mmCIF file of C-alpha atoms in Angstrom:
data_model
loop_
_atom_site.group_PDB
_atom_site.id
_atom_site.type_symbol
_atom_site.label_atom_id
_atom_site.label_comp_id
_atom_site.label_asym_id
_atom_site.label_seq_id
_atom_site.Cartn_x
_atom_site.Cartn_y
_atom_site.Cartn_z
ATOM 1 C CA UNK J 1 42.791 56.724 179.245
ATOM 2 C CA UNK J 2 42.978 60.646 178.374
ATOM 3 C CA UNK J 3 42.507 61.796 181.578
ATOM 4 C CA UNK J 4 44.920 58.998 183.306
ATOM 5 C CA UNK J 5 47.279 60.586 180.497
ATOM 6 C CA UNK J 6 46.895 64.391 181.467
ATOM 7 C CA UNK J 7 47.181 63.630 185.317
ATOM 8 C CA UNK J 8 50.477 61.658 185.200
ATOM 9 C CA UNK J 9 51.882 64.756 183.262
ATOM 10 C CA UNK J 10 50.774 67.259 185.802
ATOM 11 C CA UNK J 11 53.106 65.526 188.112
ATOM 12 C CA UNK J 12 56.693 68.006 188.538
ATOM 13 C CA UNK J 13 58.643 64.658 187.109
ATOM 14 C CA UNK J 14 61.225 65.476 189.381
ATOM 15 C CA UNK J 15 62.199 61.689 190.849
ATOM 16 C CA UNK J 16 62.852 59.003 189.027
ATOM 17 C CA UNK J 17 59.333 56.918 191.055
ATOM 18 C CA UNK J 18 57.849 59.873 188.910
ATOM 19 C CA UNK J 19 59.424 59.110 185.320
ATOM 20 C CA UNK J 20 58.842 55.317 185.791
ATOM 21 C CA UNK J 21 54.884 56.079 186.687
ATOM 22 C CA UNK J 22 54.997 58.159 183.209
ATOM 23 C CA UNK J 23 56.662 55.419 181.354
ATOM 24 C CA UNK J 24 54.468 52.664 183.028
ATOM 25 C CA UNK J 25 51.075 54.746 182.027
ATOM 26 C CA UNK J 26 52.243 55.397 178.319
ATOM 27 C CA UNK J 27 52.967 51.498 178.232
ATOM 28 C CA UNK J 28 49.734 50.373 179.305
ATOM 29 C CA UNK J 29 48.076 52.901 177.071
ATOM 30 C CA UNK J 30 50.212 51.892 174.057
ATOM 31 C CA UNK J 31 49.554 48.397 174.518
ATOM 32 C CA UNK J 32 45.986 48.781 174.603
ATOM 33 C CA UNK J 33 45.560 51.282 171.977
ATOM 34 C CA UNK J 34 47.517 48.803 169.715
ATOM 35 C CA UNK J 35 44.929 46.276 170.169
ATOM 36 C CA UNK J 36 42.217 48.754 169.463
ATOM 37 C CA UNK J 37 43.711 49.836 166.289
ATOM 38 C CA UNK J 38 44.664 46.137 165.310
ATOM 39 C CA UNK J 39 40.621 45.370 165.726
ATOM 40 C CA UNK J 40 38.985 48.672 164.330
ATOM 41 C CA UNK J 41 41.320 50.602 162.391
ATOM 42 C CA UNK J 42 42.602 54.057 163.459
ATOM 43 C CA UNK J 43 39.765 55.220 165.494
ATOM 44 C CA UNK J 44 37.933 57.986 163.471
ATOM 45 C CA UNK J 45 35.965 60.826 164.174
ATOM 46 C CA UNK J 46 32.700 58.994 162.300
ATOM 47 C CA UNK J 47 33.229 56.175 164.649
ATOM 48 C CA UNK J 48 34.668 57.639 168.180
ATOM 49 C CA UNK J 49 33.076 61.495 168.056
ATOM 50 C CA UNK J 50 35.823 64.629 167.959
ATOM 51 C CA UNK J 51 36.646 64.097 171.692
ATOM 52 C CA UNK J 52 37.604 60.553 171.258
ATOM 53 C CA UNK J 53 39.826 60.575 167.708
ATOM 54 C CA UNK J 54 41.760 63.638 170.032
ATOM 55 C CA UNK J 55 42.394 61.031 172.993
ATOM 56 C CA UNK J 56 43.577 58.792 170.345
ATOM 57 C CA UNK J 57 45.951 60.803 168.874
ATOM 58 C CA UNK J 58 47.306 62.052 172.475
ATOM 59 C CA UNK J 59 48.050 58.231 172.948
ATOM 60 C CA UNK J 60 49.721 57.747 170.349
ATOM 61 C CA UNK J 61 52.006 61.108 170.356
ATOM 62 C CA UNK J 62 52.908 59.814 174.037
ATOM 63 C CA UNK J 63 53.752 56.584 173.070
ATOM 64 C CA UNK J 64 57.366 57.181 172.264
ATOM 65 C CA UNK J 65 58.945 54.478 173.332
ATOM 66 C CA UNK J 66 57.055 52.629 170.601
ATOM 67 C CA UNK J 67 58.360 55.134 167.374
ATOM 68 C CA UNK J 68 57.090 52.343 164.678
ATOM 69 C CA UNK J 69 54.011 52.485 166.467
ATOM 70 C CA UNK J 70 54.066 55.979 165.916
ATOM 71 C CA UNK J 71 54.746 56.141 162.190
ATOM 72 C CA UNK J 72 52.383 53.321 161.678
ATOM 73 C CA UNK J 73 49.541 55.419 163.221
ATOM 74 C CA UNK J 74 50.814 58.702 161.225
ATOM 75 C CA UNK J 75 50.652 56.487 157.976
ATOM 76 C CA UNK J 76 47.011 55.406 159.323
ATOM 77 C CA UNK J 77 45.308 58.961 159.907
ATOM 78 C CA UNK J 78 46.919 60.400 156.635
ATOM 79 C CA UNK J 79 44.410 59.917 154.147
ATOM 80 C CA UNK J 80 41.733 60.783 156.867
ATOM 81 C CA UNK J 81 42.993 64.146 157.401
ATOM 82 C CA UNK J 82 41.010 65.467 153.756
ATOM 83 C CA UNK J 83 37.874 64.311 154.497
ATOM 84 C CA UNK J 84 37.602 65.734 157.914
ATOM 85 C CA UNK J 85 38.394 62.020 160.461
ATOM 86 C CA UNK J 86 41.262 63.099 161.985
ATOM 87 C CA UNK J 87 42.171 66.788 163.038
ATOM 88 C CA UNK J 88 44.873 68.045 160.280
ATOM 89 C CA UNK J 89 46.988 69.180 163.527
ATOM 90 C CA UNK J 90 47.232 66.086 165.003
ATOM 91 C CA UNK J 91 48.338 64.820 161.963
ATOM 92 C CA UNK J 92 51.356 67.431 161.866
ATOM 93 C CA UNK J 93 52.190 66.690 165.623
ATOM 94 C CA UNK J 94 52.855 63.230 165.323
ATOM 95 C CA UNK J 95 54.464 63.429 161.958
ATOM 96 C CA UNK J 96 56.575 65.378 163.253
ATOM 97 C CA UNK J 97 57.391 63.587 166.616
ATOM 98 C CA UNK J 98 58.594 60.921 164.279
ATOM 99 C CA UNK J 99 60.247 62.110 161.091
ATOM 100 C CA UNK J 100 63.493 64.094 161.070
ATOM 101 C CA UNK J 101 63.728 66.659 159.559
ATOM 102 C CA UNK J 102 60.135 67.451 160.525
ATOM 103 C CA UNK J 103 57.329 68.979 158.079
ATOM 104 C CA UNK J 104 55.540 71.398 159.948
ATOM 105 C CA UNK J 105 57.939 72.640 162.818
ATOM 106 C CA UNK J 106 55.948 71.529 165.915
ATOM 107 C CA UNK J 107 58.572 69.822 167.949
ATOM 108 C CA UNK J 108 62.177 71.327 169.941
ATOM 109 C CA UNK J 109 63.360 71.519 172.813
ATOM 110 C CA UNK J 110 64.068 74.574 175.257
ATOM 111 C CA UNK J 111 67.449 75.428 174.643
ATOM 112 C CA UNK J 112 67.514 78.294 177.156
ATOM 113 C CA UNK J 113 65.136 79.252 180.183
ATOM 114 C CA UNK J 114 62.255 81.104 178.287
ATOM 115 C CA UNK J 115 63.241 80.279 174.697
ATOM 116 C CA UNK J 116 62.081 77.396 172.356
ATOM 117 C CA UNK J 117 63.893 75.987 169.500
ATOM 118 C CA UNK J 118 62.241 73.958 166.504
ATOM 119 C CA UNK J 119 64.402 70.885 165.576
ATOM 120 C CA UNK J 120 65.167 70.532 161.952
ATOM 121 C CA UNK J 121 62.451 71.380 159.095
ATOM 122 C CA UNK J 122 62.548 70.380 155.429
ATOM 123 C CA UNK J 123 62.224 73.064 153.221
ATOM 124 C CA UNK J 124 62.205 76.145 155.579
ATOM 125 C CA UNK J 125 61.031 78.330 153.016
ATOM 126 C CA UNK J 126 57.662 76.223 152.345
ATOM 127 C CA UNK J 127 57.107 75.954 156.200
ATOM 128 C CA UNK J 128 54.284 78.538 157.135
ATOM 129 C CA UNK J 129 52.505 77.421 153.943
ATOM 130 C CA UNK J 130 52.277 73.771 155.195
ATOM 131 C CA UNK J 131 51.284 75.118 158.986
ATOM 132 C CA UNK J 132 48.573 76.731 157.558
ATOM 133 C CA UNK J 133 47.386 73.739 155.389
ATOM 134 C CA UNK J 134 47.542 71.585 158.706
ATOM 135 C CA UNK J 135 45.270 74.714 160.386
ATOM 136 C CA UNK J 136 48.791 75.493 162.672
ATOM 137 C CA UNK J 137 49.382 79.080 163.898
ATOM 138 C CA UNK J 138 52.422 81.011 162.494
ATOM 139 C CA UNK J 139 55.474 80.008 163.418
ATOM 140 C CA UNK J 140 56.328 82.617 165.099
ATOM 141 C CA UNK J 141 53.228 83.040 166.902
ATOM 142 C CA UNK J 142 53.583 78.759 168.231
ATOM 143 C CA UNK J 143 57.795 79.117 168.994
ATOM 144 C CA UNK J 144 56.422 82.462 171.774
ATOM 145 C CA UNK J 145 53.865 80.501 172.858
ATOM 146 C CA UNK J 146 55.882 77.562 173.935
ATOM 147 C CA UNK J 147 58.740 79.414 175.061
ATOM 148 C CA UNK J 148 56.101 80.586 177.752
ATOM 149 C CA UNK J 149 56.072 76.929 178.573
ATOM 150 C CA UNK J 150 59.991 76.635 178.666
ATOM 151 C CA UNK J 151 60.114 80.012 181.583
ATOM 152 C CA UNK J 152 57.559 78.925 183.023
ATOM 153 C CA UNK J 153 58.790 75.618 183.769
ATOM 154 C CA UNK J 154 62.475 77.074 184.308
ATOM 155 C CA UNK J 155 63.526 75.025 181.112
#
């Protein structure tokens, strides 16, 4: 399902045939990582391996059009994020994709070509502190690295 993932999102997304492929892949990928959460839990890195608790969690943070989903799975990998069964950073990722204000500063939007904005962040001041708990780079360091992203892809 990771690699189905990646591919669709290598596609330029430039028709609407190509949104509705995205969509229809994150569906099917929802659906089914539902029904392997509702069976075995949020699948950790004792019982999947590193590689597969990652694939997980980039299902989930693409499954936006199910946000309850979302939180439901952030709520899940929480309290595995201490002991070491969930990367910390995919932890702040999908918090973030589905809180607002966010923790930890990971999502935005391009707001011009070659610049990246952070939305909102609770407590600005306490920010770098809880990117480095979460094993994050600097802010600063993350917002050039995705504005690469943003003039690269003329967003």
């Amino acid at each position: 399902m990771k690699d189905a993932d990646q591919a669709v999102r290598e596609l330029p997304l430039t028709t609407e045939g190509e949104e509705r492929v995205l969509s229809a892949v994150d569906a099917v990928h929802t659906t089914r990582l539902k029904a392997i959460v509702a069976v075995h839990g949020w699948p950790t890195v004792a019982q999947v391996g590193h590689d597969g608790a990652d694939a997980a969690w980039l299902l989930a943070q693409h499954a936006d059009k199910d946000p309850a989903f979302q939180r439901s799975v952030a709520e899940a990998m929480e309290p595995l994020v201490a002991p070491g069964q969930v990367k910390a950073s995919n932890y702040a990722y999908l918090w973030d994709r589905t809180h607002e204000p966010q923790r930890y500063g990971t999502q935005g939007r391009c707001v011009d070509k070659g610049r990246w904005e952070a939305r909102a962040v609770e407590a600005p001041e306490k920010l770098e502190q809880r990117r480095a708990q979460m094993g994050l780079t600097p802010m600063a360091d993350y917002q050039a690295m995705v504005s690469k992203h943003c003039e690269q892809f003329g967003r």
